[in-house]
CSV table of C-alpha atoms in Angstrom, one decimal:
chain,number,residue,atom,x,y,z
A,21,UNK,CA,178.1,104.8,-101.4
A,22,UNK,CA,176.7,102.4,-98.4
A,23,UNK,CA,174.7,104.0,-95.8
A,24,UNK,CA,176.2,101.7,-93.0
A,25,UNK,CA,179.3,101.4,-92.4
A,26,UNK,CA,181.1,99.8,-89.2
A,27,UNK,CA,182.9,102.4,-86.9
A,28,UNK,CA,185.6,100.5,-87.4
A,29,UNK,CA,186.0,100.4,-90.4
A,30,UNK,CA,185.8,104.1,-90.9
A,31,UNK,CA,187.7,105.1,-87.7
A,32,UNK,CA,190.8,103.3,-90.4
A,33,UNK,CA,189.5,105.1,-93.1
A,34,UNK,CA,191.4,108.5,-94.9
A,35,UNK,CA,189.1,112.1,-95.0
A,36,UNK,CA,190.8,114.3,-97.3
A,37,UNK,CA,195.0,114.3,-97.7
A,38,UNK,CA,197.1,112.8,-100.0
A,39,UNK,CA,196.3,108.9,-99.6
A,40,UNK,CA,195.6,106.6,-102.8
A,41,UNK,CA,193.0,103.9,-100.2
A,42,UNK,CA,189.1,103.9,-100.1
A,43,UNK,CA,188.0,107.4,-97.8
A,44,UNK,CA,185.3,107.9,-95.5
A,45,UNK,CA,182.3,109.0,-98.3
A,46,UNK,CA,181.8,112.8,-98.0
A,47,UNK,CA,178.3,112.5,-99.6
A,48,UNK,CA,177.0,112.6,-95.3
A,49,UNK,CA,180.0,115.3,-94.3
A,50,UNK,CA,178.7,117.7,-97.1
A,51,UNK,CA,174.8,117.4,-95.9
A,52,UNK,CA,175.9,117.7,-92.3
A,53,UNK,CA,177.9,120.8,-93.2
A,54,UNK,CA,175.1,122.8,-95.4
A,55,UNK,CA,172.6,121.6,-92.6
A,56,UNK,CA,174.4,122.4,-89.9
A,57,UNK,CA,176.7,125.0,-90.9
A,58,UNK,CA,173.4,127.1,-91.9
A,59,UNK,CA,171.5,126.3,-88.8
A,60,UNK,CA,175.3,127.5,-86.9
A,61,UNK,CA,175.0,131.1,-89.5
A,62,UNK,CA,171.6,131.8,-88.8
A,63,UNK,CA,171.1,131.7,-85.2
A,64,UNK,CA,174.8,132.5,-84.0
A,65,UNK,CA,175.7,134.6,-87.2
A,66,UNK,CA,179.6,132.5,-86.4
A,67,UNK,CA,182.8,133.4,-88.4
A,68,UNK,CA,186.1,132.4,-88.9
A,69,UNK,CA,189.6,134.4,-88.2
A,70,UNK,CA,192.8,133.1,-88.9
A,71,UNK,CA,191.1,130.1,-91.2
A,72,UNK,CA,194.7,131.4,-94.0
A,73,UNK,CA,196.6,129.6,-90.6
A,74,UNK,CA,194.9,126.6,-91.1
A,75,UNK,CA,194.2,126.4,-94.9
A,76,UNK,CA,198.6,127.6,-95.6
A,77,UNK,CA,198.9,123.1,-94.8
A,78,UNK,CA,196.1,122.0,-97.2
A,79,UNK,CA,198.2,119.3,-99.1
A,80,UNK,CA,201.6,120.2,-97.4
A,81,UNK,CA,201.8,118.0,-94.0
A,82,UNK,CA,199.3,117.7,-91.4
A,83,UNK,CA,198.3,119.5,-88.2
A,84,UNK,CA,197.0,119.0,-84.4
A,85,UNK,CA,194.7,121.5,-84.5
A,86,UNK,CA,194.3,121.8,-80.8
A,87,UNK,CA,191.1,123.5,-78.6
A,88,UNK,CA,190.2,124.2,-75.1
A,89,UNK,CA,187.1,123.6,-74.2
A,90,UNK,CA,183.4,125.5,-72.5
A,91,UNK,CA,181.0,123.8,-74.5
A,92,UNK,CA,179.4,121.0,-76.2
A,93,UNK,CA,178.9,122.6,-79.1
A,94,UNK,CA,182.5,123.2,-79.3
A,95,UNK,CA,183.2,120.3,-81.6
A,96,UNK,CA,180.6,121.7,-84.5
A,97,UNK,CA,181.8,124.9,-84.7
A,98,UNK,CA,185.6,123.3,-85.0
A,99,UNK,CA,184.4,121.0,-87.7
A,100,UNK,CA,182.6,124.1,-89.1
A,101,UNK,CA,186.1,126.1,-89.3
A,102,UNK,CA,187.8,123.7,-91.3
A,103,UNK,CA,185.6,123.1,-94.4
A,104,UNK,CA,183.9,122.9,-97.8
A,105,UNK,CA,188.2,122.4,-98.3
A,106,UNK,CA,189.5,120.4,-95.5
A,107,UNK,CA,188.2,118.0,-92.2
A,108,UNK,CA,189.8,117.4,-88.9
A,109,UNK,CA,189.1,114.4,-87.2
A,110,UNK,CA,188.1,115.0,-83.8
A,111,UNK,CA,189.6,112.5,-81.0
A,112,UNK,CA,186.4,111.6,-78.8
A,113,UNK,CA,186.0,110.2,-75.4
A,114,UNK,CA,185.1,106.6,-76.9
A,115,UNK,CA,181.7,106.2,-74.4
A,116,UNK,CA,180.6,108.7,-76.8
A,117,UNK,CA,180.4,106.5,-79.9
A,118,UNK,CA,178.0,104.3,-78.5
A,119,UNK,CA,175.0,106.7,-77.8
A,120,UNK,CA,171.3,106.4,-79.4
A,121,UNK,CA,171.8,102.7,-80.0
A,122,UNK,CA,175.6,103.7,-82.2
A,123,UNK,CA,173.4,106.5,-84.6
A,124,UNK,CA,175.7,108.9,-82.8
A,125,UNK,CA,179.0,106.6,-82.8
A,126,UNK,CA,177.8,106.3,-87.2
A,127,UNK,CA,177.8,110.3,-87.2
A,128,UNK,CA,181.2,111.3,-85.8
A,129,UNK,CA,182.0,109.0,-87.1
A,130,UNK,CA,180.8,109.9,-91.1
A,131,UNK,CA,182.9,112.8,-90.5
A,132,UNK,CA,186.0,111.8,-89.6
A,133,UNK,CA,185.7,111.6,-85.8
A,134,UNK,CA,187.3,108.3,-83.9
A,135,UNK,CA,187.8,107.3,-80.4
A,136,UNK,CA,190.2,107.4,-77.0
A,137,UNK,CA,190.1,105.5,-74.2
A,138,UNK,CA,190.3,108.8,-71.5
A,139,UNK,CA,192.6,108.6,-68.1
A,140,UNK,CA,194.6,105.8,-70.6
A,141,UNK,CA,197.5,105.5,-73.1
A,142,UNK,CA,194.9,104.3,-75.5
A,143,UNK,CA,198.0,102.8,-78.1
A,144,UNK,CA,195.7,102.6,-81.5
A,145,UNK,CA,193.9,106.3,-81.1
A,146,UNK,CA,197.4,107.5,-81.3
A,147,UNK,CA,199.1,105.6,-84.2
A,148,UNK,CA,195.2,106.0,-85.8
A,149,UNK,CA,196.6,110.4,-85.4
A,150,UNK,CA,199.6,109.5,-86.1
A,151,UNK,CA,198.9,107.5,-90.1
A,152,UNK,CA,196.2,110.3,-90.7
A,153,UNK,CA,199.1,112.9,-90.0
A,154,UNK,CA,201.5,112.1,-92.1
A,155,UNK,CA,198.9,111.3,-95.0
A,156,UNK,CA,198.5,114.9,-94.5
A,157,UNK,CA,195.3,115.2,-92.1
A,158,UNK,CA,194.3,117.4,-90.1
A,159,UNK,CA,193.1,115.8,-86.2
A,160,UNK,CA,191.6,118.2,-82.9
A,161,UNK,CA,191.8,117.5,-80.0
A,162,UNK,CA,190.8,118.8,-77.0
A,163,UNK,CA,194.1,118.6,-74.4
A,164,UNK,CA,191.4,119.2,-71.2
A,165,UNK,CA,189.1,116.2,-72.2
A,166,UNK,CA,185.5,117.8,-70.6
A,167,UNK,CA,183.9,121.3,-70.6
A,168,UNK,CA,185.4,123.3,-68.5
A,169,UNK,CA,183.1,124.2,-65.6
A,170,UNK,CA,180.6,121.3,-66.5
A,171,UNK,CA,182.3,118.2,-64.0
A,172,UNK,CA,183.3,118.3,-60.9
A,173,UNK,CA,187.0,117.4,-62.1
A,174,UNK,CA,189.6,119.8,-61.6
A,175,UNK,CA,190.9,120.4,-64.8
A,176,UNK,CA,194.4,119.8,-66.5
A,177,UNK,CA,196.6,118.9,-69.1
A,178,UNK,CA,198.4,115.7,-70.1
A,179,UNK,CA,201.2,115.6,-73.0
A,180,UNK,CA,199.0,113.5,-75.3
A,181,UNK,CA,198.4,116.3,-78.1
A,182,UNK,CA,202.5,117.3,-78.4
A,183,UNK,CA,203.1,113.2,-78.5
A,184,UNK,CA,200.5,112.8,-81.3
A,185,UNK,CA,202.6,115.2,-82.9
A,186,UNK,CA,205.4,113.8,-82.1
A,187,UNK,CA,204.4,110.4,-83.5
A,188,UNK,CA,203.1,112.0,-86.6
A,189,UNK,CA,205.7,114.1,-87.7
A,190,UNK,CA,203.4,117.4,-87.9
A,191,UNK,CA,203.2,120.7,-86.4
A,192,UNK,CA,199.7,122.2,-83.2
A,193,UNK,CA,197.9,124.7,-84.0
A,194,UNK,CA,196.2,126.3,-81.4
A,195,UNK,CA,192.8,127.6,-82.0
A,196,UNK,CA,188.7,128.8,-80.3
A,197,UNK,CA,186.1,129.1,-80.1
A,198,UNK,CA,184.5,132.5,-78.2
A,199,UNK,CA,181.2,132.3,-76.8
A,200,UNK,CA,179.5,128.9,-77.3
A,201,UNK,CA,179.5,128.5,-73.8
A,202,UNK,CA,176.9,131.4,-73.9
A,203,UNK,CA,174.5,129.5,-75.4
A,204,UNK,CA,172.5,127.6,-72.3
A,205,UNK,CA,173.9,128.0,-69.2
A,206,UNK,CA,172.4,126.5,-65.5
A,207,UNK,CA,169.9,127.9,-64.9
A,208,UNK,CA,168.5,130.3,-67.9
A,209,UNK,CA,167.0,129.5,-71.1
A,210,UNK,CA,168.6,129.8,-74.5
A,211,UNK,CA,170.8,132.6,-76.0
A,212,UNK,CA,172.0,132.7,-80.0
A,213,UNK,CA,175.2,135.1,-79.1
A,214,UNK,CA,177.3,135.7,-82.1
A,215,UNK,CA,180.2,133.3,-82.0
A,216,UNK,CA,183.3,133.2,-83.3
A,217,UNK,CA,186.1,130.4,-83.5
A,218,UNK,CA,189.7,131.5,-84.4
A,219,UNK,CA,193.1,130.7,-85.7
A,220,UNK,CA,196.6,131.2,-84.0
A,221,UNK,CA,199.9,130.8,-85.0
A,222,UNK,CA,201.7,127.5,-85.6
A,223,UNK,CA,203.8,125.9,-83.4
A,224,UNK,CA,206.3,123.3,-83.7
A,225,UNK,CA,207.8,120.5,-80.8
A,226,UNK,CA,211.1,120.4,-81.8
A,227,UNK,CA,211.3,124.8,-80.2
A,228,UNK,CA,211.3,123.0,-77.1
A,229,UNK,CA,213.8,121.3,-77.0
A,230,UNK,CA,215.7,123.4,-74.3
A,231,UNK,CA,214.0,121.6,-71.8
A,232,UNK,CA,214.8,117.7,-70.3
A,233,UNK,CA,213.4,115.8,-72.6
A,234,UNK,CA,210.6,114.4,-70.4
A,235,UNK,CA,209.4,118.1,-70.3
A,236,UNK,CA,208.9,118.6,-73.6
A,237,UNK,CA,205.7,117.6,-74.9
A,238,UNK,CA,204.7,118.4,-71.6
A,239,UNK,CA,205.2,121.9,-71.7
A,240,UNK,CA,204.3,122.3,-75.1
A,241,UNK,CA,201.0,121.1,-74.3
A,242,UNK,CA,200.9,123.8,-71.8
A,243,UNK,CA,202.0,126.3,-74.0
A,244,UNK,CA,199.6,125.4,-76.5
A,245,UNK,CA,196.6,125.7,-74.1
A,246,UNK,CA,197.6,128.5,-73.4
A,247,UNK,CA,198.2,130.1,-76.5
A,248,UNK,CA,193.8,128.6,-76.8
A,249,UNK,CA,192.8,130.8,-74.0
A,250,UNK,CA,195.2,133.9,-74.8
A,251,UNK,CA,192.4,133.9,-78.9
A,252,UNK,CA,189.5,133.1,-76.4
A,253,UNK,CA,190.4,136.2,-73.7
A,254,UNK,CA,191.6,138.1,-76.9
A,255,UNK,CA,194.7,139.1,-74.6
A,256,UNK,CA,198.6,138.4,-75.0
A,257,UNK,CA,199.7,135.0,-73.8
A,258,UNK,CA,201.6,136.0,-71.4
A,259,UNK,CA,198.8,137.9,-69.2
A,260,UNK,CA,196.5,134.1,-69.3
A,261,UNK,CA,196.7,132.3,-66.0
A,262,UNK,CA,197.7,129.5,-65.9
A,263,UNK,CA,197.7,128.3,-62.8
A,264,UNK,CA,194.3,129.5,-61.7
A,265,UNK,CA,193.0,127.6,-65.0
A,266,UNK,CA,195.0,124.6,-64.4
A,267,UNK,CA,195.7,124.8,-60.3
A,268,UNK,CA,197.3,120.3,-60.7
A,269,UNK,CA,199.5,121.3,-63.8
A,270,UNK,CA,202.9,122.6,-63.8
A,271,UNK,CA,202.7,126.1,-64.2
A,272,UNK,CA,205.3,127.0,-67.3
A,273,UNK,CA,205.2,130.7,-67.2
A,274,UNK,CA,208.8,131.6,-65.6
A,275,UNK,CA,210.3,129.8,-68.1
A,276,UNK,CA,209.0,130.7,-71.5
A,277,UNK,CA,209.6,134.2,-69.9
A,278,UNK,CA,212.6,133.9,-69.4
A,279,UNK,CA,213.2,131.7,-72.9
A,280,UNK,CA,210.5,132.6,-75.4
A,281,UNK,CA,209.5,130.6,-77.7
A,282,UNK,CA,210.4,131.8,-81.8
A,283,UNK,CA,206.8,132.8,-83.0
A,284,UNK,CA,206.5,131.1,-86.4
A,285,UNK,CA,204.0,131.6,-89.5
A,286,UNK,CA,202.4,129.1,-91.6
A,287,UNK,CA,204.1,130.2,-94.3
A,288,UNK,CA,207.2,129.7,-92.8
A,289,UNK,CA,206.8,126.5,-91.2
A,290,UNK,CA,205.1,125.3,-94.2
A,291,UNK,CA,208.5,126.3,-96.6
A,292,UNK,CA,210.3,124.3,-93.5
A,293,UNK,CA,208.4,120.8,-94.4
A,294,UNK,CA,209.2,122.1,-97.8
A,295,UNK,CA,212.5,122.3,-97.1
A,296,UNK,CA,213.3,119.2,-94.8
A,297,UNK,CA,211.2,117.1,-98.1
A,298,UNK,CA,213.4,118.1,-101.0
A,299,UNK,CA,216.1,116.9,-98.6
A,300,UNK,CA,214.9,113.9,-98.0
A,301,UNK,CA,214.0,112.9,-101.6
A,302,UNK,CA,217.3,114.4,-103.2
A,303,UNK,CA,219.5,111.9,-100.4
A,304,UNK,CA,217.3,109.2,-101.6
A,305,UNK,CA,217.6,109.7,-104.9
A,306,UNK,CA,221.7,110.2,-104.3
A,307,UNK,CA,221.4,107.3,-102.6
A,308,UNK,CA,219.7,104.8,-105.2
A,309,UNK,CA,222.9,106.7,-107.6
A,310,UNK,CA,225.3,105.5,-105.0
A,311,UNK,CA,223.9,101.8,-105.1
A,312,UNK,CA,223.4,101.8,-108.9
A,313,UNK,CA,227.2,102.8,-110.0
A,314,UNK,CA,228.2,99.8,-107.4
A,315,UNK,CA,226.5,97.8,-109.0
A,316,UNK,CA,227.2,98.3,-113.0
A,317,UNK,CA,230.9,99.2,-111.8
A,318,UNK,CA,233.4,96.4,-114.0
A,319,UNK,CA,235.4,93.8,-110.8
A,320,UNK,CA,238.2,94.3,-110.9
A,321,UNK,CA,240.5,91.8,-113.6
A,322,UNK,CA,242.2,88.4,-111.4
A,323,UNK,CA,246.0,88.8,-112.8
A,324,UNK,CA,247.0,85.8,-114.6
A,325,UNK,CA,248.9,82.8,-112.8
A,326,UNK,CA,250.2,81.7,-115.9
A,327,UNK,CA,254.4,81.4,-115.9
């Protein structure tokens, strides 16, 4: 139970899932959950809706959890929403990990977070995320990259969430954190609104295969984010004005109006994953039997050459 561990070591260690490798020590994360969770419950009376959509994947599959980003408190509630049974390993911008002389990095790494370089194809981060997903862990992504309305950057979406889901052979799960942005608004005192977290229904990348190959991941991420905002506003997804939210990103509203994406439940997706896993195992067994029969089969006798 080391008090301090190198960041890089923890980034490459499992946290939950099915890996038999040594995991990130759980003691810090458990203490953080009790303290932070208790304070947030007291101050914000937070609740989690639709958590069964996340719980259904426990030990069955990795999941890319996708959330919109309105407040610095989002990450705390995303983390709390999965505990104590599961851990969501958030991907954060790399500059966060050196804050407070590395103390922030130590805290984030202890609860499973790992860094990604902004505005670049960070292959190391992508490989880490894919490995975690294959280990049936949860990976959390905030595709907007920064808090909405808190910087001069025009909000835009990239295909990163769907790309990581593809690499990790995992479904995506939209979610939202409501009212966290009301805690501290510019020029106002701190408020303590009721905060709620809600998980939506899972999304499969393969359901976007009708689109051109170079658009499938972008469209999937766009669709997931529309689901996040629909949860946030408590309105049907078709009523979310994505063109206003992401003015520089291609709008797929008409595309999905003409070609609706199937609505799937966690139970349906998990059963599908189990069936595929069993089919692969059965194919391996049959292949092994076929190889064994070839080895055991007697070689044809050589014809006699005697007169």
